CSV table of C-alpha atoms in Angstrom, one decimal:
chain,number,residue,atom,x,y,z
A,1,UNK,CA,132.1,105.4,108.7
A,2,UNK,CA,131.9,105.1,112.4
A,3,UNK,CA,134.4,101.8,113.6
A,4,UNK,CA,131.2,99.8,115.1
A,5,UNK,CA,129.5,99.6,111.9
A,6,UNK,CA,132.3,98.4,109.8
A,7,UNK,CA,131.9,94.7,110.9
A,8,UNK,CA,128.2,95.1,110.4
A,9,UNK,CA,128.4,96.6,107.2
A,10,UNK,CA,130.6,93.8,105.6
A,11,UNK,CA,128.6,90.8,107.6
A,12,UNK,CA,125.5,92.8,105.8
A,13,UNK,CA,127.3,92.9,102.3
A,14,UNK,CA,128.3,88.8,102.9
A,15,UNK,CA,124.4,88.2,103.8
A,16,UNK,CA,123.0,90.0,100.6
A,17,UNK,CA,125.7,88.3,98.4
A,18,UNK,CA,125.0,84.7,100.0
A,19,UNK,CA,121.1,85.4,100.0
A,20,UNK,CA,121.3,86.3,96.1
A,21,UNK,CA,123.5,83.4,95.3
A,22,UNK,CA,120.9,80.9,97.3
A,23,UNK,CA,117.8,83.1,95.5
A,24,UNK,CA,119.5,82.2,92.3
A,25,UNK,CA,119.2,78.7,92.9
A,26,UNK,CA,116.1,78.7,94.5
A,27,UNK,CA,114.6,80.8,91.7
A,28,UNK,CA,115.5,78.7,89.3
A,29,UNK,CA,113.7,75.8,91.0
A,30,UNK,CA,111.2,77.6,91.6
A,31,UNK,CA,110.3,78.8,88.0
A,32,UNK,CA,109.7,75.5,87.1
A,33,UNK,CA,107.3,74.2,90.2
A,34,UNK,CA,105.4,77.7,89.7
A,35,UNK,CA,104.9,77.0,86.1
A,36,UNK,CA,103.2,73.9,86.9
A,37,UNK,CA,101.4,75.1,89.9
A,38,UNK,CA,100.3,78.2,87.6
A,39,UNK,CA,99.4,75.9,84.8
A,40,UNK,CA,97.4,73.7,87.3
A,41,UNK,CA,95.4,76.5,89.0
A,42,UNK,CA,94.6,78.3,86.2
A,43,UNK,CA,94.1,76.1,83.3
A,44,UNK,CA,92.7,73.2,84.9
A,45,UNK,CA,90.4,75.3,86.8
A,46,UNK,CA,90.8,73.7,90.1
A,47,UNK,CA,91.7,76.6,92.3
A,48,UNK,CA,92.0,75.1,96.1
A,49,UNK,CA,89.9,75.5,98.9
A,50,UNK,CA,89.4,77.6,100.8
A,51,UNK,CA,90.8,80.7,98.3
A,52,UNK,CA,93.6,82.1,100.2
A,53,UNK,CA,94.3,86.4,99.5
A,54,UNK,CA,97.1,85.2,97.9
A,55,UNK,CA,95.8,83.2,95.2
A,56,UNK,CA,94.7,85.9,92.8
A,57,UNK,CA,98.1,87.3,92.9
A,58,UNK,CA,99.6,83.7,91.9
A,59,UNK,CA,97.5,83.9,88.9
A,60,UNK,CA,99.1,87.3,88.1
A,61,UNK,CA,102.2,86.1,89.0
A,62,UNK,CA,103.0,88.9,91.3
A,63,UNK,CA,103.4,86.8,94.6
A,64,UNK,CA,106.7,86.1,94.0
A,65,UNK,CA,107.5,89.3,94.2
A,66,UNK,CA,106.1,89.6,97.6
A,67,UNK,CA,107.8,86.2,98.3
A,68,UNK,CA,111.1,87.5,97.1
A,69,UNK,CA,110.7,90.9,99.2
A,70,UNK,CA,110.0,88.5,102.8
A,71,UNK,CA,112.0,85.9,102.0
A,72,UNK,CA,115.4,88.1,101.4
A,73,UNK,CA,114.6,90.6,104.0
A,74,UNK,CA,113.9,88.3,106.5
A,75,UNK,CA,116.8,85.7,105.7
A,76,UNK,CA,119.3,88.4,105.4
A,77,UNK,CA,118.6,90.0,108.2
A,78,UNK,CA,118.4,86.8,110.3
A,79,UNK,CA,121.8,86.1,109.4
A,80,UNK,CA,123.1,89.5,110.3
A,81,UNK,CA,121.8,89.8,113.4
A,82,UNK,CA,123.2,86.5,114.3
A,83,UNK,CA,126.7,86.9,112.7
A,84,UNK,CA,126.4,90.5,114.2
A,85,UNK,CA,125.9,88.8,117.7
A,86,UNK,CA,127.7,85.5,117.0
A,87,UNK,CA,131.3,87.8,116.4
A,88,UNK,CA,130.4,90.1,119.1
A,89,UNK,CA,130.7,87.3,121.8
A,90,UNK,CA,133.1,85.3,120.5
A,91,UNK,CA,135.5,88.6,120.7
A,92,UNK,CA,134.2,89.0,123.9
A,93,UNK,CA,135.2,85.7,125.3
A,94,UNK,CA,138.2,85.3,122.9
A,95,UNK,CA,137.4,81.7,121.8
A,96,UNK,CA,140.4,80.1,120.0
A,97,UNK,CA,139.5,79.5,116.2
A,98,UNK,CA,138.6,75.9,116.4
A,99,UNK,CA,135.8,76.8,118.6
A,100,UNK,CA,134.8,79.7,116.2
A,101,UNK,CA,134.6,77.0,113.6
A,102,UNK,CA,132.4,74.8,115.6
A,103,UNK,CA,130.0,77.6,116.2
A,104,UNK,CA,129.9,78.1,112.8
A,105,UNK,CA,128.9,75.0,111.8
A,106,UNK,CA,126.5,74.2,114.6
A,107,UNK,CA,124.8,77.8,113.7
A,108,UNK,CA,124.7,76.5,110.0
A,109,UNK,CA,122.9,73.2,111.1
A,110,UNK,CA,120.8,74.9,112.7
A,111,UNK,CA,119.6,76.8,110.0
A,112,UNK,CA,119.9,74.0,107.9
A,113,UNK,CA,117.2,72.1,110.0
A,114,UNK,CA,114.8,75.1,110.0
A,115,UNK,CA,115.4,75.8,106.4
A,116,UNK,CA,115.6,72.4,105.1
A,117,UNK,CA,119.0,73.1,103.1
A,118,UNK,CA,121.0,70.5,100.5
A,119,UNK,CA,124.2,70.0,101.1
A,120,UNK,CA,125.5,72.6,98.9
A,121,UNK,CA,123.6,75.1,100.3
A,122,UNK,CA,124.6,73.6,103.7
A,123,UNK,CA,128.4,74.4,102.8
A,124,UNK,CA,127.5,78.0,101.2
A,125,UNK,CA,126.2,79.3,104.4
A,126,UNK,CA,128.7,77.4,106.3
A,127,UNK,CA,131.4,79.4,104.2
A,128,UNK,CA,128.9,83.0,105.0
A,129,UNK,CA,129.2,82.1,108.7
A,130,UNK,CA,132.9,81.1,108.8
A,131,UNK,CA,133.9,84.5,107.1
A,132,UNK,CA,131.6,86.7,109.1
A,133,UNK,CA,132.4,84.9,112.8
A,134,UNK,CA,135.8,83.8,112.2
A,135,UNK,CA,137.0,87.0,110.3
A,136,UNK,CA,135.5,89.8,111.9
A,137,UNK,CA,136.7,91.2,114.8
A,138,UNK,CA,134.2,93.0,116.8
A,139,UNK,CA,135.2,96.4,118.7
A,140,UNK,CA,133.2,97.0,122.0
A,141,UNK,CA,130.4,99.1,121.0
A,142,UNK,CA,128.8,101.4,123.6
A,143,UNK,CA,124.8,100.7,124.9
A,144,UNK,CA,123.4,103.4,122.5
A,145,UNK,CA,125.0,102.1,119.9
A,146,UNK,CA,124.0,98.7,120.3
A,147,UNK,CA,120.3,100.0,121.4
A,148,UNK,CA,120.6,102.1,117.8
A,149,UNK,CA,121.2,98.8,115.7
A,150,UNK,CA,118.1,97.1,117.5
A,151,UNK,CA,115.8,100.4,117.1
A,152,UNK,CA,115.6,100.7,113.4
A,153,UNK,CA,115.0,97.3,112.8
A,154,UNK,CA,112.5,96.9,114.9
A,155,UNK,CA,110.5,99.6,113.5
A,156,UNK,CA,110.9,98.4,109.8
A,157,UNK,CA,109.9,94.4,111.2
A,158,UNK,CA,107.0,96.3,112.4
A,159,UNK,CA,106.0,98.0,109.5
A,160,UNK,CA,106.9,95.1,107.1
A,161,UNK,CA,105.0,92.2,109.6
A,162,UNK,CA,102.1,93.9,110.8
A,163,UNK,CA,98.4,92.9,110.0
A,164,UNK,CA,98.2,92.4,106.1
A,165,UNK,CA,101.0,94.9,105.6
A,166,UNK,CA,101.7,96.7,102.9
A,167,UNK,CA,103.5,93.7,101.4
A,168,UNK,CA,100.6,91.5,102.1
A,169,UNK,CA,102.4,89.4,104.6
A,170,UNK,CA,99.7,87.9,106.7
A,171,UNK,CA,101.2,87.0,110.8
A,172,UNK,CA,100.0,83.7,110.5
A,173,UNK,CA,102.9,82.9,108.4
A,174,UNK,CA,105.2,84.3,111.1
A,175,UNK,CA,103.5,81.7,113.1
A,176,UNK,CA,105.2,77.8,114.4
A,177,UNK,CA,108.3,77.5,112.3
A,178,UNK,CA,109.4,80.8,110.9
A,179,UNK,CA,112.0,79.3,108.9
A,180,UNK,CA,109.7,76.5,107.3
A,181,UNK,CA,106.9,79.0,106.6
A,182,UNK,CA,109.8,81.2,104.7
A,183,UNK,CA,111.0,78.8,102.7
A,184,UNK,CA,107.6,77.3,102.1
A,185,UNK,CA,105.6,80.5,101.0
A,186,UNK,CA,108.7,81.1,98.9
A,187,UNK,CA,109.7,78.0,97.2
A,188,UNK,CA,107.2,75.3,97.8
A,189,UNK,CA,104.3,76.9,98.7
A,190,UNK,CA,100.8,76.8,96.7
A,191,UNK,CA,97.3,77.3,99.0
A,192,UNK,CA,96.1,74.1,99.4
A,193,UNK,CA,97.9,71.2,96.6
A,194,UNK,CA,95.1,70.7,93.4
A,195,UNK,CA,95.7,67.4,93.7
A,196,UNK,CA,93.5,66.9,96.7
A,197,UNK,CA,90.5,68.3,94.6
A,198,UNK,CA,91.3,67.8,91.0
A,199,UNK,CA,90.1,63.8,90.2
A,200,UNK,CA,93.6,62.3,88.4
A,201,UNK,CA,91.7,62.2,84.7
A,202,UNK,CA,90.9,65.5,84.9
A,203,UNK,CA,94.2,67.1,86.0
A,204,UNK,CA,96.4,69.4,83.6
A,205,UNK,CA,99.5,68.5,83.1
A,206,UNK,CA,103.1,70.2,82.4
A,207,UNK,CA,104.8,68.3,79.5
A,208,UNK,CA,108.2,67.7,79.6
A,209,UNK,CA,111.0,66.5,77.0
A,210,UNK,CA,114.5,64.8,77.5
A,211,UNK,CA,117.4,63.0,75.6
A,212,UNK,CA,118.0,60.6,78.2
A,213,UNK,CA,115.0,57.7,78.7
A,214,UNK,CA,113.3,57.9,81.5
A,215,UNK,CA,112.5,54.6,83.3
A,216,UNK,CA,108.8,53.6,84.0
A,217,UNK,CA,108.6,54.5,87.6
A,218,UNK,CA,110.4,57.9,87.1
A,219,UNK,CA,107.4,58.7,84.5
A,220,UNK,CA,105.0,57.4,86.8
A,221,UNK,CA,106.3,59.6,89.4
A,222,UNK,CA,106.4,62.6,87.6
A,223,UNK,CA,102.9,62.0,86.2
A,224,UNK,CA,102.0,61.5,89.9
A,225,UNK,CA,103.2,65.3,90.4
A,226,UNK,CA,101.2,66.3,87.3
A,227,UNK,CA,104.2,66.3,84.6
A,228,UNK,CA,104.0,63.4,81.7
A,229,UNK,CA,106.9,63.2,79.1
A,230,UNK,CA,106.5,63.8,75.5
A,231,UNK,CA,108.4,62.1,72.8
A,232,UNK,CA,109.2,65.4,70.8
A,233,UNK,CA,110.7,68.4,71.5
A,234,UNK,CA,108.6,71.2,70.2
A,235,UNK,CA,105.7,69.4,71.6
A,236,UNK,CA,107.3,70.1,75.4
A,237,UNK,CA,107.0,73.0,77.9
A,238,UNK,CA,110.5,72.1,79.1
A,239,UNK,CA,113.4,70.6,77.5
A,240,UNK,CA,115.2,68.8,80.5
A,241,UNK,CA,117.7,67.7,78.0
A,242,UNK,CA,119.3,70.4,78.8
A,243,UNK,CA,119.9,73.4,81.8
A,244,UNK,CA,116.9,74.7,82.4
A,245,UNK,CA,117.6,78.3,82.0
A,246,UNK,CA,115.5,81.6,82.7
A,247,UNK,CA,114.7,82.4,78.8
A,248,UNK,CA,113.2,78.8,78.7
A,249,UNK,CA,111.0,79.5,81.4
A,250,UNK,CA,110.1,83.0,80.2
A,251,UNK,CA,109.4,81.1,77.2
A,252,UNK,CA,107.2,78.2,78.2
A,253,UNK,CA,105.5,81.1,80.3
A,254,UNK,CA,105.0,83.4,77.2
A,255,UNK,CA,103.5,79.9,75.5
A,256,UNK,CA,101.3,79.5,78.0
A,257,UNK,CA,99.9,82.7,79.3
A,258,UNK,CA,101.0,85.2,76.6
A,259,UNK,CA,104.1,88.1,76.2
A,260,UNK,CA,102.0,90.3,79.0
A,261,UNK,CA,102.4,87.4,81.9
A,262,UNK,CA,106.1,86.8,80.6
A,263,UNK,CA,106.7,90.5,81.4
A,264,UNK,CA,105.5,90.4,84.8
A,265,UNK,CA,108.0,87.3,85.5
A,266,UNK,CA,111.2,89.1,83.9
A,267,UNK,CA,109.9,92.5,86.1
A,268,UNK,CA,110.0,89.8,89.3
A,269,UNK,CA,112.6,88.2,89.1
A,270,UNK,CA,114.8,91.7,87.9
A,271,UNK,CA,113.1,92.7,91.6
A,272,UNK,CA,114.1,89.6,93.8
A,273,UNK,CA,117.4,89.9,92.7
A,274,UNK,CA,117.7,93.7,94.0
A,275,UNK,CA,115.2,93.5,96.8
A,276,UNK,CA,117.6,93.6,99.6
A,277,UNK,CA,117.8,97.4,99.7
A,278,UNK,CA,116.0,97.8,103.0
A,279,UNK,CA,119.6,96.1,104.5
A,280,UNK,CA,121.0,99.4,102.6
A,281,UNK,CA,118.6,101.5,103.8
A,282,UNK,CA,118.8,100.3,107.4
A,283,UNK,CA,122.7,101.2,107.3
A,284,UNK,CA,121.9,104.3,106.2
A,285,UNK,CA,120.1,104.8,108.6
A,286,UNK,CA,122.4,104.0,111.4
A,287,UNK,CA,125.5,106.1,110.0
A,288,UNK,CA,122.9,109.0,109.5
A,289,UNK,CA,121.3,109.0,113.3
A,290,UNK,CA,125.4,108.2,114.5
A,291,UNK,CA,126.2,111.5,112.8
A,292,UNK,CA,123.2,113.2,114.0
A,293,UNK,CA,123.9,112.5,117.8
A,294,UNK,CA,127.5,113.8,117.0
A,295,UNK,CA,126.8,117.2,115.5
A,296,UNK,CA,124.4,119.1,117.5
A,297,UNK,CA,123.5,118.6,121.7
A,298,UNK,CA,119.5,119.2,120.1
A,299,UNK,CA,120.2,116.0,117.8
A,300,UNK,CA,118.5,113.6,120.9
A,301,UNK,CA,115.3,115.9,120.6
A,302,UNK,CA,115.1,115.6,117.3
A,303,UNK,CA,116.0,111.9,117.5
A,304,UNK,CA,113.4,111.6,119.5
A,305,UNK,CA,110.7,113.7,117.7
A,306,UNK,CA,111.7,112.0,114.6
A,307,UNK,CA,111.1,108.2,116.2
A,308,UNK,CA,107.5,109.5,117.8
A,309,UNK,CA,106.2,110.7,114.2
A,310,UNK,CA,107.3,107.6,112.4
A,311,UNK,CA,105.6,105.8,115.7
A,312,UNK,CA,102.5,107.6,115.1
A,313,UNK,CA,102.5,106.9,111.5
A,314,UNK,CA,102.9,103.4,112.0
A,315,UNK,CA,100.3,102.6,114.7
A,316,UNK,CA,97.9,105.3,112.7
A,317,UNK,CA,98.5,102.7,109.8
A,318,UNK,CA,97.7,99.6,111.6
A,319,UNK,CA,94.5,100.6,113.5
A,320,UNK,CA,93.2,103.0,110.7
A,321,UNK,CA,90.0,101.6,108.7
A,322,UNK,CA,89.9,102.1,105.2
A,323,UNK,CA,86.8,102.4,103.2
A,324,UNK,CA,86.6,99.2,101.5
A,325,UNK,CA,86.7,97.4,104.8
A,326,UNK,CA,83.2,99.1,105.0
A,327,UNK,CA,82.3,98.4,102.0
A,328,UNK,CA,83.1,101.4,99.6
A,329,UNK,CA,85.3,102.5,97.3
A,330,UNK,CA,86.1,98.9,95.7
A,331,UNK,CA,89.1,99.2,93.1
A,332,UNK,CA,88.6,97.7,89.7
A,333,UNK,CA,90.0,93.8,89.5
A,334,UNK,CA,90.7,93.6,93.6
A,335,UNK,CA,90.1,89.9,95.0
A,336,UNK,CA,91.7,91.1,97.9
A,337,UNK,CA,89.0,94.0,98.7
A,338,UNK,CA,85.8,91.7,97.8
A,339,UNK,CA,87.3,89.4,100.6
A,340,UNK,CA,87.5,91.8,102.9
A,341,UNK,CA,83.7,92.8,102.6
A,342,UNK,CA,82.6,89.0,102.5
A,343,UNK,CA,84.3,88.6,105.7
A,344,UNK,CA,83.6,92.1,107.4
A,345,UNK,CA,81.1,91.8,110.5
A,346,UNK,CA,79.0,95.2,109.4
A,347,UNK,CA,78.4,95.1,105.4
A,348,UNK,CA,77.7,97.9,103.7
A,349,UNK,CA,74.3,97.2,101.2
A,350,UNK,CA,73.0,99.3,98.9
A,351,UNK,CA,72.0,98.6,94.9
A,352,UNK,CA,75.7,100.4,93.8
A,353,UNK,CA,77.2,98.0,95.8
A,354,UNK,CA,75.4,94.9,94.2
A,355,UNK,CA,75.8,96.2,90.6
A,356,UNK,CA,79.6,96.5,91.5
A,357,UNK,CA,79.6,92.9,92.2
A,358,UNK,CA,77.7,92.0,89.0
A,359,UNK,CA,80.3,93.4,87.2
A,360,UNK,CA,82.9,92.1,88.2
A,361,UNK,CA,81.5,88.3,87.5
A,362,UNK,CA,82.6,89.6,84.0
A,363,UNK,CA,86.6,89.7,85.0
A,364,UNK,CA,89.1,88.0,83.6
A,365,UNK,CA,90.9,87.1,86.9
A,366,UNK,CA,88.9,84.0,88.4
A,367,UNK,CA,90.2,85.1,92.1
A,368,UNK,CA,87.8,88.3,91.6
A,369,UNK,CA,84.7,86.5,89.7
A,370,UNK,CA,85.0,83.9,92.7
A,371,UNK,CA,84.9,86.3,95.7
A,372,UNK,CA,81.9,88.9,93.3
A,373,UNK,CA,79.6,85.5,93.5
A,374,UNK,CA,80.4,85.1,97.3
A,375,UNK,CA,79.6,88.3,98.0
A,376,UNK,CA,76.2,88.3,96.0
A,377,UNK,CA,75.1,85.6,98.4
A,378,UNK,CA,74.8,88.9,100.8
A,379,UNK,CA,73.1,90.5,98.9
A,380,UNK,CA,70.2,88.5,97.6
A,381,UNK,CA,67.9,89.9,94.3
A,382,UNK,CA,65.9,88.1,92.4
A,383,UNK,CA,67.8,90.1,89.7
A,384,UNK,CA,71.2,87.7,90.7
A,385,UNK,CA,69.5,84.7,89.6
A,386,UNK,CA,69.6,84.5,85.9
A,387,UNK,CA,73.4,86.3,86.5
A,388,UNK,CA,74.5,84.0,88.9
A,389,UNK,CA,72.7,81.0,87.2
A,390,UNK,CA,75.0,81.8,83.5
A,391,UNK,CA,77.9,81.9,86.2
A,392,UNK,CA,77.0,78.3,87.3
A,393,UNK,CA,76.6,77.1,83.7
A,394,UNK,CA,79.1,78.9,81.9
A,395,UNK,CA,82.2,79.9,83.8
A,396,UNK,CA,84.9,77.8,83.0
A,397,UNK,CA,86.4,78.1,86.8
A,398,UNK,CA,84.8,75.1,88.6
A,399,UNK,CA,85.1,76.8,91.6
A,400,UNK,CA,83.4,79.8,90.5
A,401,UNK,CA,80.8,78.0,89.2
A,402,UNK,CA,80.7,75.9,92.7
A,403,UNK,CA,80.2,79.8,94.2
A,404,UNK,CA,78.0,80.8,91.9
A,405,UNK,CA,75.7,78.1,93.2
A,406,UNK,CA,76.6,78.9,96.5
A,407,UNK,CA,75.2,82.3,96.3
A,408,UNK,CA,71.9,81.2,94.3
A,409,UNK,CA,70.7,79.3,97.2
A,410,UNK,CA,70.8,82.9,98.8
A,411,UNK,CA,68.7,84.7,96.5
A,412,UNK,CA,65.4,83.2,98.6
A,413,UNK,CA,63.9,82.2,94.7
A,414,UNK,CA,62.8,78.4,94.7
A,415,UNK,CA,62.4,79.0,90.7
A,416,UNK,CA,66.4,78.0,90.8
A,417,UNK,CA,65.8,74.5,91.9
A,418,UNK,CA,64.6,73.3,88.5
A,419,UNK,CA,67.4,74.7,87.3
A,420,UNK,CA,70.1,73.3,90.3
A,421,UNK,CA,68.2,69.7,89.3
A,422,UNK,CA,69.5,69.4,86.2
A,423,UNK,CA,72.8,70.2,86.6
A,424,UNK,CA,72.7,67.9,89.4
A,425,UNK,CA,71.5,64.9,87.0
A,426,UNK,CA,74.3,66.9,84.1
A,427,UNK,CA,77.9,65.7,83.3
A,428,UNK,CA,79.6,67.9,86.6
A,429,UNK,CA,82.5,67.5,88.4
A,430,UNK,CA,81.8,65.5,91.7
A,431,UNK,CA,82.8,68.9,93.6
A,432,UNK,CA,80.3,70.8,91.7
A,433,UNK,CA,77.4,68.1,92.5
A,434,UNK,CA,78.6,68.2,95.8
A,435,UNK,CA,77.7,72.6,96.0
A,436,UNK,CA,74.3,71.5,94.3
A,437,UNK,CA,72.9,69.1,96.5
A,438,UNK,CA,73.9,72.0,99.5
A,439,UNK,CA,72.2,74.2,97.9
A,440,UNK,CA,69.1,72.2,96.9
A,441,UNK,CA,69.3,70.9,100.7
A,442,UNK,CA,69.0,74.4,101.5
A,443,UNK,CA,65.4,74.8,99.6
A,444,UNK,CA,64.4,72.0,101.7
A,445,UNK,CA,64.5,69.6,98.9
A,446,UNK,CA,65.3,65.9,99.9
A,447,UNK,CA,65.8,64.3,96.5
C-alpha cells in the first residue's frame, strides 16, 4: 500500500473501532427509549403530527437501520477527515507533544459540545484523537493525492445526502447543527413527542421492574416519561434489576410486537454493527485509482471517463422522475409513495388510482392506511363515504380516524354530517372532536 495511505488507513481503522464501541453504548440505550417510543406510537395509537416519511418505518422498525447507516458513516468519516488533517498539520508545523495533546482535547470538546457526549464518551474519543494526532506521523503527500482523498468522498456524500436518497436521508436533517441532528435522529429522535397529543390518562405505558425501591419522585418521573413500575417481575417489560442486555430487549420486543418484529431488530442491529463498510470501500478505492495512475499513461483518461459516468449516473438519479411521483405504479404497503402523491403539484386521477387507495385503508401498517385516507380527500366519490365513514368509526389509529374525517369533508356529500354529528356528541378523543367540528365547519354547519 502506497506510504500516504498508511496513516489514513489506521486513523480509518481507529474511527470504525471507536464508532462501534460508542454504537454499542448508544444502541443499548437506545433499545430501550425505542421500545417505549414504539410501544407509544403504535399501541396507544397516538402517531404525532404532522406524519413525518419516517414514521412508518419506526413502526417497522427499519429506521434504525437507516439511522445506523448515517449516523456511522457520517461520524466516522468526520473524525477521519479531521484526524487526517489534524496529523497532517501538526507534522507540518512540528508542534512539540504537549501542544498535540491540547489539540486533541480541544478537538474532543468540540465534538463533545456538538454531540452532547458523557464523560466517558468524552475520554473515549479523547483517547481516538490522542492515538490518531499524536501517533501518526504524516508524510508529505503530493496535490493529486490529497485532491484523490477529497474526490471519492465527495461523490459518495453526494450520493448518500442528496434529495430523499436512497437511504432516505432527507437535507433538512443536514441542516443547523449537523452534529445535534445526528445524534438526535439516531438516539433521541421520535417525529414530534406523543406526549404533546396523547391526554396523560390515555397514554401507554412501558412497565418496568427492579430490586431496588424506587423513591416517589423517581416513579413520578418516570411515569412522567410514560414508564410506571410494577411490583412483579413477570408482569414487567424490563427487569432494571439487572443489565439490561440485547436478548431482554429482543425479548420484551418479541412480547410486544411478535417473533417477526424481533427479527427485524436482531437483522438491525447485526447491520449497525457492520455498516461502516463504505470507510472500506472508500480505501479501496483510493489504493485502486493510486495503482491505476501508476500502470498505464491512458489511466488519467480512463480516470476521467470513469468519474464522468458515475457523474452522470448520479445527477441522472437526482433529477430523474419516477412514476409514482406521478402517480403510478404504487408498490404494495408504501407510506412513503402515497405521500409523495398527496403532496405532488400535478396528481394523477383516474378510478384505478382511487381503488388503489381503497385498498390500502385495509393495511396493517397505520402509516399507509393514514396517508390512503389523505389521498382519498383528492379524489372525492360518493363511493368513499361509507369506506371512509367505517375508517372514522372503526380504525383503532386515532389519527387515521382523524384523516378519515379529514377526507369525508371532501367527498362534496352533506349526507355525512348526520353522521360527523354524532361522533361529535360520542365518547372521542378531544383531537378527534377537534377534525369533526373542521369538517362539519366545512359543510357550513355552525352548531
Amino acid at each position: 500500500m502506497p506510504m500516504y495511505l498508511r496513516p489514513f488507513l489506521l486513523i480509518q481503522g481507529l474511527a470504525f473501532l471507536t464508532i462501534q464501541i460508542w454504537s454499542y453504548f448508544r444502541l443499548r440505550a437506545f433499545g430501550f427509549e425505542f421500545m417505549s417510543k414504539l410501544e407509544t406510537l403504535a399501541t396507544s395509537g397516538y402517531i404525532p403530527i404532522p406524519l413525518p416519511s419516517e414514521v412508518s418505518d419506526y413502526l417497522q422498525m427499519s429506521s434504525l437501520l437507516k439511522a445506523g447507516i448515517f449516523f456511522t458513516f457520517t461520524l466516522g468519516f468526520t473524525f477521519g477527515v479531521v484526524a487526517f488533517a489534524g496529523s497532517l498539520c501538526l507534522s507540518r508545523f512540528r508542534l512539540p507533544n504537549p501542544i498535540r495533546l491540547g489539540w486533541t482535547v480541544l478537538v474532543s470538546a468540540l465534538f463533545s459540545l456538538l454531540l452532547g457526549f458523557s464523560p466517558i464518551e468524552f475520554l473515549l474519543f479523547v483517547a481516538f484523537f490522542g492515538v490518531a494526532i499524536v501517533a501518526v506521523k504524516m508524510p508529505d503527500p503530493s496535490f493529486h493525492k490529497v485532491a484523490l482523498f477529497v474526490l471519492v468522498p465527495l461523490v459518495m456524500v453526494f450520493l448518500l445526502f442528496r434529495q430523499e436518497g436512497f437511504l432516505g436521508v432527507r437535507d433538512d436533517l443536514l441542516q443547523n447543527s449537523l452534529g445535534r441532528k445526528v445524534v438526535s435522529f439516531y438516539y433521541r429522535y421520535s417525529p414530534i413527542s406523543a406526549e404533546l397529543i396523547t391526554p396523560p390518562r390515555e397514554r401507554t405505558q412501558v412497565s418496568i421492574w427492579t430490586e431496588t425501591p424506587l423513591k416517589q419522585s423517581e416513579k413520578s418521573w418516570l411515569l412522567k416519561k410514560g414508564i410506571y413500575v410494577v411490583s412483579t417481575r413477570d408482569a414487567a417489560d424490563f427487569d432494571l434489576s439487572s443489565e439490561l442486555s440485547g436478548p431482554e430487549i429482543l425479548k420484551a420486543v418479541e412480547k410486544r410486537t411478535g417473533w417477526e418484529n424481533t427479527q427485524r431488530l436482531r437483522i438491525t442491529i447485526l447491520y449497525s454493527i457492520l455498516i461502516a463498510s463504505p470507510l472500506a470501500v472508500l480505501l479501496f478505492a483510493l489504493f485502486a485509482v493510486d495503482r491505476l495512475l501508476a500502470i498505464s499513461k491512458y489511466s488519467r483518461i480512463i480516470l476521467i471517463v470513469c468519474v464522468a459516468s458515475l457523474s452522470a449516473l448520479l445527477i441522472y438519479n437526482l433529477f430523474s422522475k419516477n412514476a409514482s411521483k406521478s402517480g403510478e405504479g404504487f408498490p404494495t404497503e408504501n407510506a412513503e409513495e402515497i405521500r409523495k402523491w398527496v403532496i405532488s403539484e400535478n396528481k394523477t386521477r383516474n378510478l384505478k388510482l382511487r381503488e388503489t387507495f381503497i385498498a390500502h385503508l385495509g393495511s396493517t401498517n397505520p402509516a399507509v392506511r393514514l396517508w390512503a385516507a389523505t389521498a382519498l380527500a383528492h379524489l372525492p366519490s360518493k363511493e368513499n363515504v361509507e369506506i371512509l365513514a367505517t375508517v372514522a368509526r372503526q380504525d383503532p389509529v386515532t389519527i387515521v380516524r382523524c384523516k378519515a374525517i379529514f377526507a369525508l369533508s371532501f367527498q362534496g356529500d352533506r349526507k355525512v354530517v348526520p353522521f360527523l354529528e354524532s361522533r361529535l356528541k360520542g365518547k372521542e378523543d378531544w383531537y378527534v372532536k377537534h377534525y369533526l367540528l373542521r369538517a362539519l365547519r366545512r359543510f357550513g354547519w355552525s352548531g
